[in-house]
Amino acid sequence: MSNVEKTKVAVVTGGASGIGRCVAEKLLAEGWQVWALDLSQERLARMAQELGAGGRLRTLPCDVADTANVQQAFASLRGETPGIDALVCSAGVVRAGPLAAHAPEDLDFMMAVNIKGTWLCVREALPALRHGASVEDPARVVFLGSVTGMMPKAGSGFYGATKSAVHALASVFAVELASSGITVNAVAPGSVDTPMREQVLAASNVSGYKTYGTSPMGRIARTDDVAGAVLYLLSDAARFVNGAILPVDGGSRAALT
Ligand SMILES: NC(=O)c1ccc[n+]([C@@H]2O[C@H](COP(=O)([O-])OP(=O)(O)OC[C@H]3O[C@@H](n4cnc5c(N)ncnc54)[C@H](O)[C@@H]3O)[C@@H](O)[C@H]2O)c1
């Protein structure tokens, strides 16, 4: 028997920015092979240039809300690697504002990316996740939820509703996939310093609603605060953690309850 450890393979959606990119970088640093899927070809190209694609980093343009596109992406991925050890669904979008001021398209847009996109990626990744997975050494799925999916937040009603749905998907998938040797968990960040937060802040200036302040820890999260929790859920230490919704918010939620 060989003592050479197999290189682990992860797919990270929304992998070219913010939390997703930070997760990808940390996994690469730990020796994983990473497939970064993202809608933005420009961000993927920048990532490939900055981190050096072609070795353990592979970049793949993909719109997670587009069924054919996701099927194609996972089919081409399987052409190169029969099994994947982890899927991190970080692709997500936000349109902030008071509920009464939203256009129906805002809800359609967030539901398509945040809910359908998350579900679809798991569905299409399943054959590769099942490959080689066992209840003793499970493949991992981690969703990016949000504390706004755990408690209502003015100005983020629709967004929070989509994140509540993401948490529900995590719980149900966790049970339905457990016997296949696949665990499914979600991390639920508070405010994280990424391009998405800039978008929310810009919208809040227009709508006048108040966003969450800093956590009781006195600062907002950095991407690596959240990526650290994701990496824990992908680690051997978390092999029996399944169906958890883990707030990563520096205690903001606890301070409000
Ligand atoms: N930033 C925060 O404060 C915060 C808080 C809680 C939860 N989250 C969640 O964390 C995740 C990552 O957020 P972030 O802050 O890193 O955002 P980000 O905007 O920095 O990155 C999101 C990435 O997803 C990609 N993306 C968007 N739509 C896509 C699609 N249809 N298909 C494929 N890729 C798509 C974008 O191109 C971008 O690269 C999201 O699911 C978000 O809802 C973020």
GROMACS .gro file of C-alpha atoms and ligand atoms in nm:
model
  301
    1MET     CA    1   0.000   0.000   0.000
    2SER     CA    2   0.119   0.348  -0.084
    3ASN     CA    3   0.175   0.603   0.193
    4VAL     CA    4   0.136   0.890  -0.053
    5GLU     CA    5  -0.167   1.097   0.051
    6LYS     CA    6  -0.422   1.162  -0.219
    7THR     CA    7  -0.464   1.528  -0.316
    8LYS     CA    8  -0.807   1.640  -0.200
    9VAL     CA    9  -1.031   1.817  -0.448
   10ALA     CA   10  -1.271   2.100  -0.369
   11VAL     CA   11  -1.516   2.297  -0.581
   12VAL     CA   12  -1.580   2.651  -0.459
   13THR     CA   13  -1.861   2.845  -0.624
   14GLY     CA   14  -1.831   3.221  -0.611
   15GLY     CA   15  -1.466   3.129  -0.574
   16ALA     CA   16  -1.323   3.438  -0.742
   17SER     CA   17  -1.417   3.696  -0.477
   18GLY     CA   18  -1.460   3.761  -0.108
   19ILE     CA   19  -1.523   3.462   0.117
   20GLY     CA   20  -1.511   3.208  -0.168
   21ARG     CA   21  -1.172   3.328  -0.286
   22CYS     CA   22  -1.036   3.326   0.067
   23VAL     CA   23  -1.156   2.967   0.113
   24ALA     CA   24  -0.993   2.874  -0.219
   25GLU     CA   25  -0.663   3.033  -0.115
   26LYS     CA   26  -0.661   2.859   0.222
   27LEU     CA   27  -0.735   2.521   0.063
   28LEU     CA   28  -0.459   2.571  -0.193
   29ALA     CA   29  -0.221   2.654   0.092
   30GLU     CA   30  -0.321   2.325   0.259
   31GLY     CA   31  -0.240   2.131  -0.058
   32TRP     CA   32  -0.592   2.083  -0.198
   33GLN     CA   33  -0.676   2.101  -0.565
   34VAL     CA   34  -0.938   2.374  -0.608
   35TRP     CA   35  -1.187   2.433  -0.884
   36ALA     CA   36  -1.307   2.793  -0.857
   37LEU     CA   37  -1.639   2.845  -1.030
   38ASP     CA   38  -1.766   3.199  -1.078
   39LEU     CA   39  -1.992   3.407  -1.299
   40SER     CA   40  -1.726   3.672  -1.337
   41GLN     CA   41  -1.469   3.575  -1.598
   42GLU     CA   42  -1.278   3.892  -1.515
   43ARG     CA   43  -1.241   3.797  -1.148
   44LEU     CA   44  -1.147   3.440  -1.241
   45ALA     CA   45  -0.880   3.568  -1.479
   46ARG     CA   46  -0.740   3.799  -1.211
   47MET     CA   47  -0.739   3.513  -0.960
   48ALA     CA   48  -0.564   3.282  -1.207
   49GLN     CA   49  -0.303   3.549  -1.274
   50GLU     CA   50  -0.246   3.629  -0.907
   51LEU     CA   51  -0.243   3.272  -0.777
   52GLY     CA   52  -0.114   3.090  -1.083
   53ALA     CA   53  -0.375   2.865  -1.242
   54GLY     CA   54  -0.305   2.538  -1.417
   55GLY     CA   55  -0.149   2.355  -1.125
   56ARG     CA   56  -0.376   2.285  -0.831
   57LEU     CA   57  -0.598   2.584  -0.910
   58ARG     CA   58  -0.849   2.549  -1.192
   59THR     CA   59  -1.092   2.823  -1.285
   60LEU     CA   60  -1.423   2.763  -1.458
   61PRO     CA   61  -1.680   3.025  -1.561
   62CYS     CA   62  -2.024   2.915  -1.444
   63ASP     CA   63  -2.357   3.079  -1.369
   64VAL     CA   64  -2.493   2.875  -1.079
   65ALA     CA   65  -2.847   2.992  -1.157
   66ASP     CA   66  -2.835   2.843  -1.507
   67THR     CA   67  -2.924   2.473  -1.511
   68ALA     CA   68  -2.749   2.385  -1.838
   69ASN     CA   69  -2.443   2.583  -1.738
   70VAL     CA   70  -2.409   2.404  -1.404
   71GLN     CA   71  -2.462   2.064  -1.566
   72GLN     CA   72  -2.193   2.145  -1.822
   73ALA     CA   73  -1.948   2.268  -1.557
   74PHE     CA   74  -1.979   1.955  -1.343
   75ALA     CA   75  -1.968   1.729  -1.649
   76SER     CA   76  -1.640   1.882  -1.763
   77LEU     CA   77  -1.507   1.865  -1.410
   78ARG     CA   78  -1.591   1.496  -1.389
   79GLY     CA   79  -1.409   1.443  -1.716
   80GLU     CA   80  -1.092   1.536  -1.531
   81THR     CA   81  -1.157   1.415  -1.179
   82PRO     CA   82  -1.406   1.138  -1.098
   83GLY     CA   83  -1.442   1.236  -0.734
   84ILE     CA   84  -1.451   1.554  -0.531
   85ASP     CA   85  -1.405   1.573  -0.156
   86ALA     CA   86  -1.578   1.905  -0.092
   87LEU     CA   87  -1.823   2.152  -0.239
   88VAL     CA   88  -1.838   2.504  -0.094
   89CYS     CA   89  -2.133   2.707  -0.222
   90SER     CA   90  -2.031   3.069  -0.175
   91ALA     CA   91  -2.186   3.221  -0.490
   92GLY     CA   92  -2.450   3.461  -0.367
   93VAL     CA   93  -2.610   3.793  -0.444
   94VAL     CA   94  -2.786   4.064  -0.248
   95ARG     CA   95  -3.025   4.341  -0.334
   96ALA     CA   96  -3.094   4.543  -0.024
   97GLY     CA   97  -3.387   4.768   0.052
   98PRO     CA   98  -3.722   4.783   0.233
   99LEU     CA   99  -3.960   4.503   0.130
  100ALA     CA  100  -4.228   4.740   0.004
  101ALA     CA  101  -3.978   4.910  -0.227
  102HIS     CA  102  -3.851   4.596  -0.400
  103ALA     CA  103  -3.931   4.505  -0.758
  104PRO     CA  104  -4.043   4.144  -0.818
  105GLU     CA  105  -3.723   4.094  -1.023
  106ASP     CA  106  -3.515   4.151  -0.709
  107LEU     CA  107  -3.674   3.847  -0.546
  108ASP     CA  108  -3.646   3.638  -0.863
  109PHE     CA  109  -3.278   3.727  -0.893
  110MET     CA  110  -3.183   3.642  -0.534
  111MET     CA  111  -3.391   3.323  -0.533
  112ALA     CA  112  -3.232   3.208  -0.858
  113VAL     CA  113  -2.873   3.251  -0.741
  114ASN     CA  114  -2.896   3.195  -0.365
  115ILE     CA  115  -3.153   2.915  -0.349
  116LYS     CA  116  -3.173   2.746  -0.689
  117GLY     CA  117  -2.800   2.791  -0.754
  118THR     CA  118  -2.705   2.634  -0.422
  119TRP     CA  119  -2.940   2.339  -0.464
  120LEU     CA  120  -2.843   2.286  -0.828
  121CYS     CA  121  -2.471   2.271  -0.755
  122VAL     CA  122  -2.525   2.000  -0.494
  123ARG     CA  123  -2.748   1.804  -0.729
  124GLU     CA  124  -2.495   1.816  -1.012
  125ALA     CA  125  -2.198   1.751  -0.781
  126LEU     CA  126  -2.357   1.442  -0.623
  127PRO     CA  127  -2.201   1.170  -0.841
  128ALA     CA  128  -1.855   1.320  -0.781
  129LEU     CA  129  -1.921   1.373  -0.409
  130ARG     CA  130  -2.043   1.014  -0.368
  131HIS     CA  131  -1.732   0.879  -0.541
  132GLY     CA  132  -1.508   0.744  -0.267
  133ALA     CA  133  -1.713   0.895   0.015
  134SER     CA  134  -1.802   0.694   0.324
  135VAL     CA  135  -1.964   0.762   0.658
  136GLU     CA  136  -1.620   0.715   0.817
  137ASP     CA  137  -1.458   0.967   0.582
  138PRO     CA  138  -1.742   1.176   0.444
  139ALA     CA  139  -1.736   1.418   0.154
  140ARG     CA  140  -1.834   1.768   0.268
  141VAL     CA  141  -2.075   2.031   0.148
  142VAL     CA  142  -2.071   2.376   0.305
  143PHE     CA  143  -2.320   2.651   0.225
  144LEU     CA  144  -2.281   3.021   0.288
  145GLY     CA  145  -2.593   3.121   0.481
  146SER     CA  146  -2.625   3.437   0.685
  147VAL     CA  147  -2.732   3.557   1.028
  148THR     CA  148  -3.002   3.747   0.836
  149GLY     CA  149  -3.143   3.403   0.758
  150MET     CA  150  -3.164   3.331   1.132
  151MET     CA  151  -3.330   3.653   1.243
  152PRO     CA  152  -3.517   3.925   1.054
  153LYS     CA  153  -3.323   4.230   0.950
  154ALA     CA  154  -3.489   4.546   0.817
  155GLY     CA  155  -3.358   4.629   0.473
  156SER     CA  156  -3.260   4.269   0.400
  157GLY     CA  157  -3.602   4.100   0.398
  158PHE     CA  158  -3.579   3.919   0.066
  159TYR     CA  159  -3.210   3.842   0.105
  160GLY     CA  160  -3.271   3.702   0.455
  161ALA     CA  161  -3.558   3.490   0.323
  162THR     CA  162  -3.328   3.335   0.062
  163LYS     CA  163  -3.067   3.265   0.330
  164SER     CA  164  -3.332   3.105   0.558
  165ALA     CA  165  -3.403   2.879   0.263
  166VAL     CA  166  -3.033   2.801   0.227
  167HIS     CA  167  -3.026   2.695   0.594
  168ALA     CA  168  -3.332   2.475   0.535
  169LEU     CA  169  -3.165   2.314   0.232
  170ALA     CA  170  -2.856   2.243   0.443
  171SER     CA  171  -3.065   2.071   0.712
  172VAL     CA  172  -3.264   1.858   0.471
  173PHE     CA  173  -2.967   1.764   0.250
  174ALA     CA  174  -2.776   1.675   0.568
  175VAL     CA  175  -3.032   1.408   0.649
  176GLU     CA  176  -3.098   1.291   0.295
  177LEU     CA  177  -2.729   1.252   0.204
  178ALA     CA  178  -2.594   1.123   0.535
  179SER     CA  179  -2.609   0.757   0.441
  180SER     CA  180  -2.415   0.833   0.119
  181GLY     CA  181  -2.127   0.957   0.332
  182ILE     CA  182  -2.184   1.326   0.260
  183THR     CA  183  -2.223   1.586   0.534
  184VAL     CA  184  -2.390   1.921   0.470
  185ASN     CA  185  -2.345   2.224   0.693
  186ALA     CA  186  -2.381   2.600   0.661
  187VAL     CA  187  -2.188   2.888   0.804
  188ALA     CA  188  -2.390   3.199   0.880
  189PRO     CA  189  -2.174   3.511   0.876
  190GLY     CA  190  -2.274   3.854   1.000
  191SER     CA  191  -2.125   4.148   0.814
  192VAL     CA  192  -1.806   4.056   0.631
  193ASP     CA  193  -1.572   4.304   0.469
  194THR     CA  194  -1.616   4.207   0.100
  195PRO     CA  195  -1.743   4.369  -0.221
  196MET     CA  196  -2.092   4.241  -0.131
  197ARG     CA  197  -2.093   4.445   0.191
  198GLU     CA  198  -1.997   4.755  -0.007
  199GLN     CA  199  -2.309   4.697  -0.214
  200VAL     CA  200  -2.529   4.669   0.097
  201LEU     CA  201  -2.380   4.982   0.249
  202ALA     CA  202  -2.437   5.176  -0.072
  203ALA     CA  203  -2.803   5.066  -0.078
  204SER     CA  204  -2.850   5.151   0.290
  205ASN     CA  205  -2.734   5.505   0.227
  206VAL     CA  206  -3.013   5.536  -0.027
  207SER     CA  207  -3.287   5.357   0.170
  208GLY     CA  208  -3.186   5.496   0.509
  209TYR     CA  209  -3.210   5.165   0.698
  210LYS     CA  210  -2.959   5.080   0.961
  211THR     CA  211  -2.727   4.786   0.902
  212TYR     CA  212  -2.595   4.578   1.189
  213GLY     CA  213  -2.319   4.749   1.378
  214THR     CA  214  -1.992   4.584   1.461
  215SER     CA  215  -1.994   4.271   1.674
  216PRO     CA  216  -1.942   4.286   2.052
  217MET     CA  217  -1.585   4.204   1.955
  218GLY     CA  218  -1.560   4.556   1.816
  219ARG     CA  219  -1.505   4.489   1.449
  220ILE     CA  220  -1.670   4.333   1.148
  221ALA     CA  221  -1.551   4.004   1.007
  222ARG     CA  222  -1.271   3.963   0.759
  223THR     CA  223  -1.300   3.697   0.493
  224ASP     CA  224  -1.050   3.474   0.669
  225ASP     CA  225  -1.262   3.475   0.987
  226VAL     CA  226  -1.535   3.303   0.785
  227ALA     CA  227  -1.301   3.092   0.573
  228GLY     CA  228  -1.151   2.953   0.895
  229ALA     CA  229  -1.491   2.816   0.997
  230VAL     CA  230  -1.542   2.668   0.650
  231LEU     CA  231  -1.204   2.499   0.667
  232TYR     CA  232  -1.293   2.352   1.005
  233LEU     CA  233  -1.608   2.201   0.852
  234LEU     CA  234  -1.393   2.051   0.576
  235SER     CA  235  -1.139   1.913   0.820
  236ASP     CA  236  -1.115   1.565   0.966
  237ALA     CA  237  -1.201   1.717   1.306
  238ALA     CA  238  -1.552   1.796   1.176
  239ARG     CA  239  -1.623   1.457   1.019
  240PHE     CA  240  -1.926   1.396   1.248
  241VAL     CA  241  -2.065   1.752   1.227
  242ASN     CA  242  -2.371   1.738   1.003
  243GLY     CA  243  -2.670   1.967   0.956
  244ALA     CA  244  -2.516   2.248   1.161
  245ILE     CA  245  -2.585   2.615   1.094
  246LEU     CA  246  -2.280   2.782   1.243
  247PRO     CA  247  -2.302   3.157   1.309
  248VAL     CA  248  -1.969   3.329   1.242
  249ASP     CA  249  -2.056   3.680   1.351
  250GLY     CA  250  -1.837   3.766   1.647
  251GLY     CA  251  -2.142   3.741   1.874
  252SER     CA  252  -2.360   4.000   1.693
  253ARG     CA  253  -2.661   3.770   1.693
  254ALA     CA  254  -2.618   3.675   2.058
  255ALA     CA  255  -2.602   4.044   2.145
  256LEU     CA  256  -2.942   4.102   1.981
  257THR     CA  257  -3.127   3.812   2.144
  258LIG     N1  258  -2.023   3.982   0.283
  258LIG     C1  259  -2.112   3.964   0.380
  258LIG     O1  260  -2.133   4.052   0.466
  258LIG     C2  261  -2.189   3.834   0.389
  258LIG     C3  262  -2.263   3.809   0.505
  258LIG     C4  263  -2.335   3.691   0.515
  258LIG     C5  264  -2.333   3.599   0.412
  258LIG     N2  265  -2.261   3.624   0.299
  258LIG     C6  266  -2.266   3.524   0.193
  258LIG     O2  267  -2.136   3.477   0.166
  258LIG     C7  268  -2.126   3.440   0.027
  258LIG     C8  269  -2.007   3.510  -0.034
  258LIG     O3  270  -2.026   3.650  -0.024
  258LIG     P1  271  -1.909   3.755  -0.043
  258LIG     O4  272  -1.929   3.859   0.058
  258LIG     O5  273  -1.780   3.682  -0.052
  258LIG     O6  274  -1.954   3.816  -0.184
  258LIG     P2  275  -1.869   3.863  -0.310
  258LIG     O7  276  -1.962   3.950  -0.388
  258LIG     O8  277  -1.736   3.915  -0.271
  258LIG     O9  278  -1.845   3.725  -0.388
  258LIG     C9  279  -1.952   3.653  -0.444
  258LIG    C10  280  -1.903   3.587  -0.572
  258LIG    O10  281  -2.012   3.514  -0.627
  258LIG    C11  282  -2.011   3.532  -0.767
  258LIG     N3  283  -2.145   3.511  -0.822
  258LIG    C12  284  -2.252   3.593  -0.814
  258LIG     N4  285  -2.355   3.541  -0.883
  258LIG    C13  286  -2.311   3.424  -0.935
  258LIG    C14  287  -2.369   3.326  -1.017
  258LIG     N5  288  -2.495   3.337  -1.062
  258LIG     N6  289  -2.295   3.218  -1.052
  258LIG    C15  290  -2.167   3.206  -1.010
  258LIG     N7  291  -2.106   3.297  -0.934
  258LIG    C16  292  -2.177   3.405  -0.896
  258LIG    C17  293  -1.965   3.676  -0.788
  258LIG    O11  294  -1.915   3.696  -0.920
  258LIG    C18  295  -1.858   3.689  -0.680
  258LIG    O12  296  -1.730   3.658  -0.732
  258LIG    C19  297  -2.259   3.478  -0.037
  258LIG    O13  298  -2.340   3.364  -0.047
  258LIG    C20  299  -2.318   3.577   0.060
  258LIG    O14  300  -2.458   3.581   0.053
  258LIG    C21  301  -2.187   3.739   0.286
   0.00000   0.00000   0.00000
